[in-house]
Tab-separated table of N, CA, C and O in Angstrom:
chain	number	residue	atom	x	y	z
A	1	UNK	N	0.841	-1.184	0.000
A	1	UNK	CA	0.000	0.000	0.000
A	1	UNK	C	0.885	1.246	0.000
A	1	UNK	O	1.905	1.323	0.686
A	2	UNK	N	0.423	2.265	-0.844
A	2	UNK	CA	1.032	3.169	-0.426
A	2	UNK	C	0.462	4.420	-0.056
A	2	UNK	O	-0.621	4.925	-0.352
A	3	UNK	N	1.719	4.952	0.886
A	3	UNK	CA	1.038	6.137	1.639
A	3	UNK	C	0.953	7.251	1.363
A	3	UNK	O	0.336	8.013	2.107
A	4	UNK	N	1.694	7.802	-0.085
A	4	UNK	CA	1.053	8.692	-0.336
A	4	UNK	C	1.152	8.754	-1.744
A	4	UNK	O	1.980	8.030	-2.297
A	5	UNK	N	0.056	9.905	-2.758
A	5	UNK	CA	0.144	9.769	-3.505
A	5	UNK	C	-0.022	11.567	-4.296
A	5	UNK	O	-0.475	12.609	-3.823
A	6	UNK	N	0.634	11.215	-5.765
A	6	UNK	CA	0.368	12.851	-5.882
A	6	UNK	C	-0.152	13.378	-7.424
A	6	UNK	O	0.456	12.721	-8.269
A	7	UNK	N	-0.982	14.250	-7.983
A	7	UNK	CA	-1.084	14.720	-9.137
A	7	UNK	C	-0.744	15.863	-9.371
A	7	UNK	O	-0.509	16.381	-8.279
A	8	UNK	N	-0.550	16.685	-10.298
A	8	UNK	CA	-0.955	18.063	-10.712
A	8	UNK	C	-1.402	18.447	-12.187
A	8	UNK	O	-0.920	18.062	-13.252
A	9	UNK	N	-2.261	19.152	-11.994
A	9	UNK	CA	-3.207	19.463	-12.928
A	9	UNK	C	-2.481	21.150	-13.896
A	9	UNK	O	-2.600	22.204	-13.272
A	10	UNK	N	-1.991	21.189	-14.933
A	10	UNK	CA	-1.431	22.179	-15.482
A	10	UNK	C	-3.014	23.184	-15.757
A	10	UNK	O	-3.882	22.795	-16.539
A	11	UNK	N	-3.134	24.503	-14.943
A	11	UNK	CA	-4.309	25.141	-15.125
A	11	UNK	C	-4.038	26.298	-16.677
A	11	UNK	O	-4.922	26.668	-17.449
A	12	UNK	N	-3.278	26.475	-16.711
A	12	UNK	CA	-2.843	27.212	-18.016
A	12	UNK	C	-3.596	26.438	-18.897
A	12	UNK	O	-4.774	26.792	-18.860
A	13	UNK	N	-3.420	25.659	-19.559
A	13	UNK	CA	-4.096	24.942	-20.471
A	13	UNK	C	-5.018	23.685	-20.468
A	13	UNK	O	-5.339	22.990	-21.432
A	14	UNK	N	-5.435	23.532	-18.906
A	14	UNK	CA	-6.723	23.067	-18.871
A	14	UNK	C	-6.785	21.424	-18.687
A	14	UNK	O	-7.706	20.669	-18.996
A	15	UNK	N	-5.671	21.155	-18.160
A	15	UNK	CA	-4.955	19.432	-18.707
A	15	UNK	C	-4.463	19.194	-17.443
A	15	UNK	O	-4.329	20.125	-16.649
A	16	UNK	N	-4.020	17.431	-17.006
A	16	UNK	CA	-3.123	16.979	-16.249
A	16	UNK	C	-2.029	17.241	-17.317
A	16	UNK	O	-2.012	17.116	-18.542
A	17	UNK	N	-0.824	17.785	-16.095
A	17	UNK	CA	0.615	18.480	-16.067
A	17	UNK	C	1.710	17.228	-17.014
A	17	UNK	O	2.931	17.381	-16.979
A	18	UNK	N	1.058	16.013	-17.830
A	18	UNK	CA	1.963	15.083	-18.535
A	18	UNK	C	3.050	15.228	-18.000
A	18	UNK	O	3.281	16.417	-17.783
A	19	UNK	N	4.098	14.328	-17.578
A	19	UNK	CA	5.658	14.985	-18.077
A	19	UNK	C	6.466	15.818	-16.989
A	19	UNK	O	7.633	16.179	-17.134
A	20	UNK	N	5.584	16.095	-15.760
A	20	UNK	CA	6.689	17.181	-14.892
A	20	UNK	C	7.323	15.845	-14.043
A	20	UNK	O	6.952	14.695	-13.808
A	21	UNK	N	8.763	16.881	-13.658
A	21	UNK	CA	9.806	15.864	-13.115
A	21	UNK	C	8.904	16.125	-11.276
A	21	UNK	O	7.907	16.711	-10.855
A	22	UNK	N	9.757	15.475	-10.838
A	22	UNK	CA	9.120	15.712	-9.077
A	22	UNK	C	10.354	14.712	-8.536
A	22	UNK	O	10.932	13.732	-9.006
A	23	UNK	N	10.472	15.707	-6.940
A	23	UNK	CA	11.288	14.675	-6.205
A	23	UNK	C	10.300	14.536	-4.791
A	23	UNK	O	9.562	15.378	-4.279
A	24	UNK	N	10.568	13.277	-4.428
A	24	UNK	CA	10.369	13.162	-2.740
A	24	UNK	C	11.305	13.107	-1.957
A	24	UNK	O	12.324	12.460	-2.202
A	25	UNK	N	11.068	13.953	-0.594
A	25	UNK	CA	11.913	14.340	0.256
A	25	UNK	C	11.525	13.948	2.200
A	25	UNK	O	10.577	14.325	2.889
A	26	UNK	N	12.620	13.146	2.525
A	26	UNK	CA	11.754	13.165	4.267
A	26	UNK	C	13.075	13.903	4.790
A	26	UNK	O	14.274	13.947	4.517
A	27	UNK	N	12.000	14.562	5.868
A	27	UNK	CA	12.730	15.936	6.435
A	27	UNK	C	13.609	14.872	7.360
A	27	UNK	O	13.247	13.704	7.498
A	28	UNK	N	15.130	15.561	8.144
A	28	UNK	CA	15.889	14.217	8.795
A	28	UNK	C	16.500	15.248	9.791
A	28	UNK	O	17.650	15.423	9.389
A	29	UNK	N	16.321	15.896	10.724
A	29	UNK	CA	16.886	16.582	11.958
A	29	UNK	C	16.440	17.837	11.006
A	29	UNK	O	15.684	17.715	10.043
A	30	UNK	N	17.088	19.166	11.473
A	30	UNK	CA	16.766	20.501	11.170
A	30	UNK	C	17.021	20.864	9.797
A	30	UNK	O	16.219	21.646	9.286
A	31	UNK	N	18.134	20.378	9.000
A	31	UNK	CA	18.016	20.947	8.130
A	31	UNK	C	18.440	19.742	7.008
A	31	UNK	O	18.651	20.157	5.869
A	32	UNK	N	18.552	18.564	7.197
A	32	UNK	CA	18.434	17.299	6.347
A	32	UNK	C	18.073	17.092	5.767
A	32	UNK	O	17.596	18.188	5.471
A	33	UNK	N	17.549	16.135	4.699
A	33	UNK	CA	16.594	15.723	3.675
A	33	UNK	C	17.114	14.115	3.660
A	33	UNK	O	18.220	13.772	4.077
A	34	UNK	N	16.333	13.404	3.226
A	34	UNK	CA	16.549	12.281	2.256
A	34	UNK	C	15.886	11.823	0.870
A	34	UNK	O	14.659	11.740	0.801
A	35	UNK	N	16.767	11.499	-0.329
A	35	UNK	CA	15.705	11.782	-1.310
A	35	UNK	C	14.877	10.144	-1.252
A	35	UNK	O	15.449	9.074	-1.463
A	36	UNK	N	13.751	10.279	-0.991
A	36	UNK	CA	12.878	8.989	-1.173
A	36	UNK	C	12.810	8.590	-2.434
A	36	UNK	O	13.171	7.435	-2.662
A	37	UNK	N	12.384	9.349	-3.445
A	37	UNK	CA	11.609	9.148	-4.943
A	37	UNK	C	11.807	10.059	-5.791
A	37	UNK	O	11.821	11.237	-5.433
A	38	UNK	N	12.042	9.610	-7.379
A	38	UNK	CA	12.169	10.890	-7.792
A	38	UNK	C	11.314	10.352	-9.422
A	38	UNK	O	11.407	9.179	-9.784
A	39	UNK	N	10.512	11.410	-10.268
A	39	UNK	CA	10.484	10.646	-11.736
A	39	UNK	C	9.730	11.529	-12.234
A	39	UNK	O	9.997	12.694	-11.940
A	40	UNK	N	8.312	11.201	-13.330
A	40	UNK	CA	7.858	12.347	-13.862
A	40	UNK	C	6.458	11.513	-13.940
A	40	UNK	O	6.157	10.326	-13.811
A	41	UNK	N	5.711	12.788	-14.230
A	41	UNK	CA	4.112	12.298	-14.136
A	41	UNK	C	3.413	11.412	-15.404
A	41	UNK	O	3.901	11.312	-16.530
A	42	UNK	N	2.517	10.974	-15.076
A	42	UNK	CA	2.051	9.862	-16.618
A	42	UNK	C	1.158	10.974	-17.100
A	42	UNK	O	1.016	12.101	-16.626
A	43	UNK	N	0.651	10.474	-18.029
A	43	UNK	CA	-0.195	11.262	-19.055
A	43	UNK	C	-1.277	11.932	-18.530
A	43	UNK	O	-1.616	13.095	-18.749
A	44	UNK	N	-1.995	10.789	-17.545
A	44	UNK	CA	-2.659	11.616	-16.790
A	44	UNK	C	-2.873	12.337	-15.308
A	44	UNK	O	-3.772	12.332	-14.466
A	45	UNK	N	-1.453	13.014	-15.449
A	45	UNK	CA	-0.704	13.473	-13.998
A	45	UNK	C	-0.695	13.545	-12.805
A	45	UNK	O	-0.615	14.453	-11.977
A	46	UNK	N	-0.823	12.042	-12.789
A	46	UNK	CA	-0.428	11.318	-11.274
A	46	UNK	C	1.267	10.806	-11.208
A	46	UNK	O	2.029	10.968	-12.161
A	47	UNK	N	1.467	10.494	-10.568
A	47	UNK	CA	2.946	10.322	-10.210
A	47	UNK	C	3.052	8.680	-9.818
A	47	UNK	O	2.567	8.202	-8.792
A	48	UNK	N	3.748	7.958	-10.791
A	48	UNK	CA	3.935	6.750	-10.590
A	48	UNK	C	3.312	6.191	-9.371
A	48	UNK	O	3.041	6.952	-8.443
A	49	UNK	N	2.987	4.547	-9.273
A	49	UNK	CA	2.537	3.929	-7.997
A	49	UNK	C	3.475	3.877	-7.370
A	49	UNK	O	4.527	4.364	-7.786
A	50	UNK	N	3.390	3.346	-6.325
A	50	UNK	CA	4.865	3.250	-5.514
A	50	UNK	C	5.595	4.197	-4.715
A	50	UNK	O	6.447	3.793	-3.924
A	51	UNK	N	5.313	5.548	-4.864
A	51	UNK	CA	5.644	6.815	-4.400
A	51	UNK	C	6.098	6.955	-3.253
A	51	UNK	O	7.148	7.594	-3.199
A	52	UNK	N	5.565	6.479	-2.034
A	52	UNK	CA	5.999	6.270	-0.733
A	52	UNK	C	5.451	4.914	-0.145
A	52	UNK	O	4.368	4.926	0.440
A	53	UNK	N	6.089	3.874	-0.267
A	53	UNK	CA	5.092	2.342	-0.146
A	53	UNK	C	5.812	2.496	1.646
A	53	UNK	O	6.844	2.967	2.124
A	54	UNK	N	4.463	1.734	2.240
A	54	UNK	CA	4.599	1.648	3.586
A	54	UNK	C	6.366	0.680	4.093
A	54	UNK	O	6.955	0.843	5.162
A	55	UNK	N	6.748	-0.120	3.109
A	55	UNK	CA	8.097	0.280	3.820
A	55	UNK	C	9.311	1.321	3.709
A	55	UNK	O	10.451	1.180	4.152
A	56	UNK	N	8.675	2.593	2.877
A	56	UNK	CA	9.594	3.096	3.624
A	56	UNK	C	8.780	4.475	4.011
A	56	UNK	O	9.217	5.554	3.613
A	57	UNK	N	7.730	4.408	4.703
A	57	UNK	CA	6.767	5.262	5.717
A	57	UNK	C	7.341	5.639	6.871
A	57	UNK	O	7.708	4.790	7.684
A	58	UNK	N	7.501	7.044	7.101
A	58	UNK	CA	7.834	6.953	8.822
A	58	UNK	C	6.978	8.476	9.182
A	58	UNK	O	6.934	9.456	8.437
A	59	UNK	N	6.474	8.366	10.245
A	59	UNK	CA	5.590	9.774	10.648
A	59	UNK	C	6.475	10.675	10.668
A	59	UNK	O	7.523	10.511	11.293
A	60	UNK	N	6.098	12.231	9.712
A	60	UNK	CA	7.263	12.813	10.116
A	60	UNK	C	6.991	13.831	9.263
A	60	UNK	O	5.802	14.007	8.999
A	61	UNK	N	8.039	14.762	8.617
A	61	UNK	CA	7.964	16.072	8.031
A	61	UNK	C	8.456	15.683	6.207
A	61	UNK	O	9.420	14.939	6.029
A	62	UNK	N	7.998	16.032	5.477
A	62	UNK	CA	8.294	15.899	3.587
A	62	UNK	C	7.679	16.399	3.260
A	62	UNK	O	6.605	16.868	3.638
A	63	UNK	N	8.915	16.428	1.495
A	63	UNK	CA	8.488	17.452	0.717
A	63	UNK	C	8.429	16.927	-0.596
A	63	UNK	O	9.134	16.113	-1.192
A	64	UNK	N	7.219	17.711	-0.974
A	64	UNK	CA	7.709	17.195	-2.609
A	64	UNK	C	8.189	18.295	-3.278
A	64	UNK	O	8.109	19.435	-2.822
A	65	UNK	N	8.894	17.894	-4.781
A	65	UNK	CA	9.622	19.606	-5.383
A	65	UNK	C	9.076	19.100	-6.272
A	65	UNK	O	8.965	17.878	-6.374
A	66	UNK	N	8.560	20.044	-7.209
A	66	UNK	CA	7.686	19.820	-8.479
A	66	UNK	C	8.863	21.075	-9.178
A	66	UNK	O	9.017	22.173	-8.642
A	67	UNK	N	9.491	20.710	-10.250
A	67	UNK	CA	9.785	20.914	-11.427
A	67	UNK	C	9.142	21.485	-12.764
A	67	UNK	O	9.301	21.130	-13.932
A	68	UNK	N	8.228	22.664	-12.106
A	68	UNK	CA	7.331	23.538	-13.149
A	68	UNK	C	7.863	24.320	-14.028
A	68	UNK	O	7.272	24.510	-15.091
A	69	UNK	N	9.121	24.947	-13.754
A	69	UNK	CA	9.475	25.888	-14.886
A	69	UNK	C	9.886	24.778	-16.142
A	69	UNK	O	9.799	25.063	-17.337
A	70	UNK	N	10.232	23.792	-15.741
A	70	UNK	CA	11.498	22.874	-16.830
A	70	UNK	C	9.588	22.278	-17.629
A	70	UNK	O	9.524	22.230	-18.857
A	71	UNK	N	8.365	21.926	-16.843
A	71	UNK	CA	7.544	21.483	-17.741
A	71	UNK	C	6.711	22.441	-18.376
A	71	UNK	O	5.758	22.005	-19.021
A	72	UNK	N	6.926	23.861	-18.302
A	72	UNK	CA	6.114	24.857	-18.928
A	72	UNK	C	6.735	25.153	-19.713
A	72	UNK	O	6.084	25.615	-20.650
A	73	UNK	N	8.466	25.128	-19.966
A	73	UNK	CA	9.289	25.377	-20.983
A	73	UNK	C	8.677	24.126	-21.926
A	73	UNK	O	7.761	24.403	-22.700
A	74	UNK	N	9.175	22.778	-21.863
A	74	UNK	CA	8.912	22.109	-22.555
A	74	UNK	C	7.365	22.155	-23.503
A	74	UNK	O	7.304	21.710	-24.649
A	75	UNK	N	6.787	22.457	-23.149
A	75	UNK	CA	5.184	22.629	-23.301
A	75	UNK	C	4.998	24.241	-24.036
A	75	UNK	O	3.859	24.700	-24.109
A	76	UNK	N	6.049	24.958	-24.504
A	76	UNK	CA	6.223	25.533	-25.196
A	76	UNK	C	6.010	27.388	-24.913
A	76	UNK	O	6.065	28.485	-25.469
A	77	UNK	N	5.765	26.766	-23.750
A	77	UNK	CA	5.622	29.092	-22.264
A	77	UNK	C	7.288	29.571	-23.106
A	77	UNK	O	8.287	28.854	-23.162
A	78	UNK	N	7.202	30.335	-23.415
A	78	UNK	CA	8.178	31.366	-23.265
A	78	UNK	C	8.490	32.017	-21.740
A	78	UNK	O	7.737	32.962	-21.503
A	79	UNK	N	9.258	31.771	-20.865
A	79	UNK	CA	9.503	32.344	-19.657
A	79	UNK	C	10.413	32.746	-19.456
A	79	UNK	O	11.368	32.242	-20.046
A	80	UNK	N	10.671	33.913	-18.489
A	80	UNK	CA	11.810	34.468	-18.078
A	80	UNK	C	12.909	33.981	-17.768
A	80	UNK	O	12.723	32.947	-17.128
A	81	UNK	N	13.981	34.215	-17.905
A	81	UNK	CA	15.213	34.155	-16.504
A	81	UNK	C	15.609	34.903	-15.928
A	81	UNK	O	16.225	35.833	-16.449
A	82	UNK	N	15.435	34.818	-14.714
A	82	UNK	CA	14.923	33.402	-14.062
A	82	UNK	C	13.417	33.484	-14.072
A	82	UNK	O	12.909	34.606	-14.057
A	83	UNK	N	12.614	32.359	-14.098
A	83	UNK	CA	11.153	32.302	-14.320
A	83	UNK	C	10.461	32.616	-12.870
A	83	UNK	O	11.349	32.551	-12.020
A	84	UNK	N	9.487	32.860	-12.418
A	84	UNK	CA	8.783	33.570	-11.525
A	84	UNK	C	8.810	32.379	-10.831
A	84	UNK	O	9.421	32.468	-9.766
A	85	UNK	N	8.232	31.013	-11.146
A	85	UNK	CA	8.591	29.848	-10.314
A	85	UNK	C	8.999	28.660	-11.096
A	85	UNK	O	8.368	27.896	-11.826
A	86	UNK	N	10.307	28.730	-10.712
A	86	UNK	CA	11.262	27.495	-11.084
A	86	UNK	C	10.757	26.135	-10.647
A	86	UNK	O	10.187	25.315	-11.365
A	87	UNK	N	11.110	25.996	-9.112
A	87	UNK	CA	10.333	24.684	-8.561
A	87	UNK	C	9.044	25.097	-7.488
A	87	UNK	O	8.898	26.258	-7.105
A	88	UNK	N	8.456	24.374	-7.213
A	88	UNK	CA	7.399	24.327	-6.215
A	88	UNK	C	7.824	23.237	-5.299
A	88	UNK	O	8.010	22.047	-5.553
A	89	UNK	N	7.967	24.043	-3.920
A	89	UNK	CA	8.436	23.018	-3.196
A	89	UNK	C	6.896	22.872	-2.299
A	89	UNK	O	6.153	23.826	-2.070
A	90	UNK	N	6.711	21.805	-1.982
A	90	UNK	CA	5.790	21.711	-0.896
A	90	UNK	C	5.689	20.592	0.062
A	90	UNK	O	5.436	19.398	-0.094
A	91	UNK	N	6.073	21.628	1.540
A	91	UNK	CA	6.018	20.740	2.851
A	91	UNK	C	4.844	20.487	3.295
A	91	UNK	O	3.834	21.191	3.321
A	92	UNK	N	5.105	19.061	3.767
A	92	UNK	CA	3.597	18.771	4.686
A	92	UNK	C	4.265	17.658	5.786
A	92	UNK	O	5.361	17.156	5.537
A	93	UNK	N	3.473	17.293	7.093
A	93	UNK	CA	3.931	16.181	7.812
A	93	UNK	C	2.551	15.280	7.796
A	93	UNK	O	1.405	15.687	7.984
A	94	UNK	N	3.054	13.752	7.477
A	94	UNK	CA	2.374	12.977	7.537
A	94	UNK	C	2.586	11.850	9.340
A	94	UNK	O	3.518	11.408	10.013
A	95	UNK	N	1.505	11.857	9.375
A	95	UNK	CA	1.054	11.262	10.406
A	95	UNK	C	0.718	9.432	10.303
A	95	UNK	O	0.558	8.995	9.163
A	96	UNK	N	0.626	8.465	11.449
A	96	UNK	CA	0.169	7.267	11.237
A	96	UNK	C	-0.872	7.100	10.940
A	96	UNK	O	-1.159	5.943	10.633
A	97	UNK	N	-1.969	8.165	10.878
A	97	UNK	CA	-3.514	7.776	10.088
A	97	UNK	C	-4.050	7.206	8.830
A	97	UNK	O	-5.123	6.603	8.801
A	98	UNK	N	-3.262	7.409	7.735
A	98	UNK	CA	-3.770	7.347	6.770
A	98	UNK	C	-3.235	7.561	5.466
A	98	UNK	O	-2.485	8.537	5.443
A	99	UNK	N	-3.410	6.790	4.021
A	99	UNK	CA	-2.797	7.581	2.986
A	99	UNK	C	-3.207	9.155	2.903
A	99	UNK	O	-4.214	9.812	3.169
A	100	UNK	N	-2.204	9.357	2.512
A	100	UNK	CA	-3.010	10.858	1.881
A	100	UNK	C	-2.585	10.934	0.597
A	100	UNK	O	-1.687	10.255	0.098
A	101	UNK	N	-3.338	11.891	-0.009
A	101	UNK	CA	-3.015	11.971	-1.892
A	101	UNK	C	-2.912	13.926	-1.498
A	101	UNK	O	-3.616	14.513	-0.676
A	102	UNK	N	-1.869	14.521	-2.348
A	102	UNK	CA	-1.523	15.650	-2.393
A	102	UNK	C	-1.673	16.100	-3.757
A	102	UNK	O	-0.754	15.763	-4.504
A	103	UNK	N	-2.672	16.827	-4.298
A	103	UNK	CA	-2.921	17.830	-5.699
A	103	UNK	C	-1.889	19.391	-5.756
A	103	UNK	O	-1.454	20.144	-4.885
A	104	UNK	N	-1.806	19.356	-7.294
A	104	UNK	CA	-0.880	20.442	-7.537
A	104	UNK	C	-1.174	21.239	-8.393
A	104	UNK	O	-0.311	21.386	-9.258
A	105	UNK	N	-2.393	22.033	-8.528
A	105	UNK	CA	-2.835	23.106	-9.839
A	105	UNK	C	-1.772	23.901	-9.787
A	105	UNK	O	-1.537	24.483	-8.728
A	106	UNK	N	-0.829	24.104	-11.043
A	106	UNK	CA	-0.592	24.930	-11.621
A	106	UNK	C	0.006	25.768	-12.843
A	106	UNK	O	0.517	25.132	-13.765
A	107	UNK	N	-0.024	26.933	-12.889
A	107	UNK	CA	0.477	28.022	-14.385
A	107	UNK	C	1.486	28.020	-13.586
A	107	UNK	O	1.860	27.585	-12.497
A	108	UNK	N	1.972	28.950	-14.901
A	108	UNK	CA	3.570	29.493	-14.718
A	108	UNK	C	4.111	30.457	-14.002
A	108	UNK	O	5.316	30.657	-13.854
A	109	UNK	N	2.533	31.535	-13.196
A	109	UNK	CA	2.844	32.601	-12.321
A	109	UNK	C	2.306	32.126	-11.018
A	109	UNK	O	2.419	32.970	-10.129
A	110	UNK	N	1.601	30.699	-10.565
A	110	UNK	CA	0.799	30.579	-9.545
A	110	UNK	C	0.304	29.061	-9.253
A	110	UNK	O	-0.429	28.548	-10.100
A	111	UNK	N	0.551	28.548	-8.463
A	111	UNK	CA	-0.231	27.580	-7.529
A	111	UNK	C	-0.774	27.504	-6.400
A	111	UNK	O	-0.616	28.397	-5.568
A	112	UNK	N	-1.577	26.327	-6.146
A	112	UNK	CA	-2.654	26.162	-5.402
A	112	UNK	C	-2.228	24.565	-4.756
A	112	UNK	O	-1.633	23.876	-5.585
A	113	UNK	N	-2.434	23.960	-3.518
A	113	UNK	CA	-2.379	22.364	-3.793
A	113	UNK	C	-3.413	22.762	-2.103
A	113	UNK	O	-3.466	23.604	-1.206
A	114	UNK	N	-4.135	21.344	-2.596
A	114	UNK	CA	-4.844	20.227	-1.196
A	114	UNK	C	-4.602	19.393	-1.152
A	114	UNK	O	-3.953	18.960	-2.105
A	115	UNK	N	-4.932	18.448	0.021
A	115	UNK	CA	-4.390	17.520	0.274
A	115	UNK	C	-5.988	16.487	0.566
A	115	UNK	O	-6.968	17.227	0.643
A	116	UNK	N	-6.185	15.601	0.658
A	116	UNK	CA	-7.009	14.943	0.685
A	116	UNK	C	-6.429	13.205	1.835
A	116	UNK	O	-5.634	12.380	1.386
A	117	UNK	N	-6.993	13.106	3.042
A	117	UNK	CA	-6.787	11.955	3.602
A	117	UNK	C	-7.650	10.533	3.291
A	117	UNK	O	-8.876	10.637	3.333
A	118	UNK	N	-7.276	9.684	3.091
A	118	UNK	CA	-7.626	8.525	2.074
A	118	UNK	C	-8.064	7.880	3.413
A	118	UNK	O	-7.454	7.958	4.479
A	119	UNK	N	-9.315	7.180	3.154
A	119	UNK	CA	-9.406	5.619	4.679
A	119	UNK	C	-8.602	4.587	4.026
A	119	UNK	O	-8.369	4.264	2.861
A	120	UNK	N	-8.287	4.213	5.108
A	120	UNK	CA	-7.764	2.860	4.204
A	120	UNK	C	-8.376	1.857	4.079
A	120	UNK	O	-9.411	1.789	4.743
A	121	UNK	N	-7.988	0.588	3.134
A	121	UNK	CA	-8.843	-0.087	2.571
A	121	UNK	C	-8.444	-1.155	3.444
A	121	UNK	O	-8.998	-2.252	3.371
């Protein structure tokens, strides 16, 4: 099973985000990381299965980095350098309750994400 899971929805043009890179991150003392996962979204922009499988779950603080400037270039935005947002990082702490699934609307000047707690099956 896994515990968490993630999409993002490209709102610029009205579509799941195909194609963006993403890393997973668990927070490890104050200023640590470990990279859990890393890859790019399927067609219809969810992020591979497997993402955080309960062995390697631990209650605690992570992040995911979403890689938006590199998939709005590809997808053909003309953007600045440096672009208004390069990556999207986003922290959350997961707890022993439950999967959760984390959403990611966004353009090239702006995002939005919720999070949604799953029962388990």
């Amino acid at each position: 099973m896994d515990r968490l899971s993630t999409h993002v929805l490209d709102m610029a043009q009205g579509r799941p985000a195909a194609g963006m890179g993403f890393r997973l991150f668990r927070q490890e003392g104050e200023e640590g990381r470990v990279l859990l996962a890393e890859g790019i979204t399927r067609s219809d922009g969810h992020a591979p299965a497997g993402l955080l499988p309960e062995t390697d779950f631990r209650p605690g603080r992570y992040e995911l980095v979403f890689r938006v400037a590199d998939y709005f270039r590809a997808e053909g935005f003309d953007l600045p350098e440096p672009p208004f947002l390069d990556r999207v990082t986003l922290g959350f702490g997961l707890g022993a309750a439950a999967p959760c699934h984390v959403a990611l609307l966004v353009t090239p000047h702006g995002y939005t994400t919720y999070a949604e707690v799953r029962p388990a099956r």
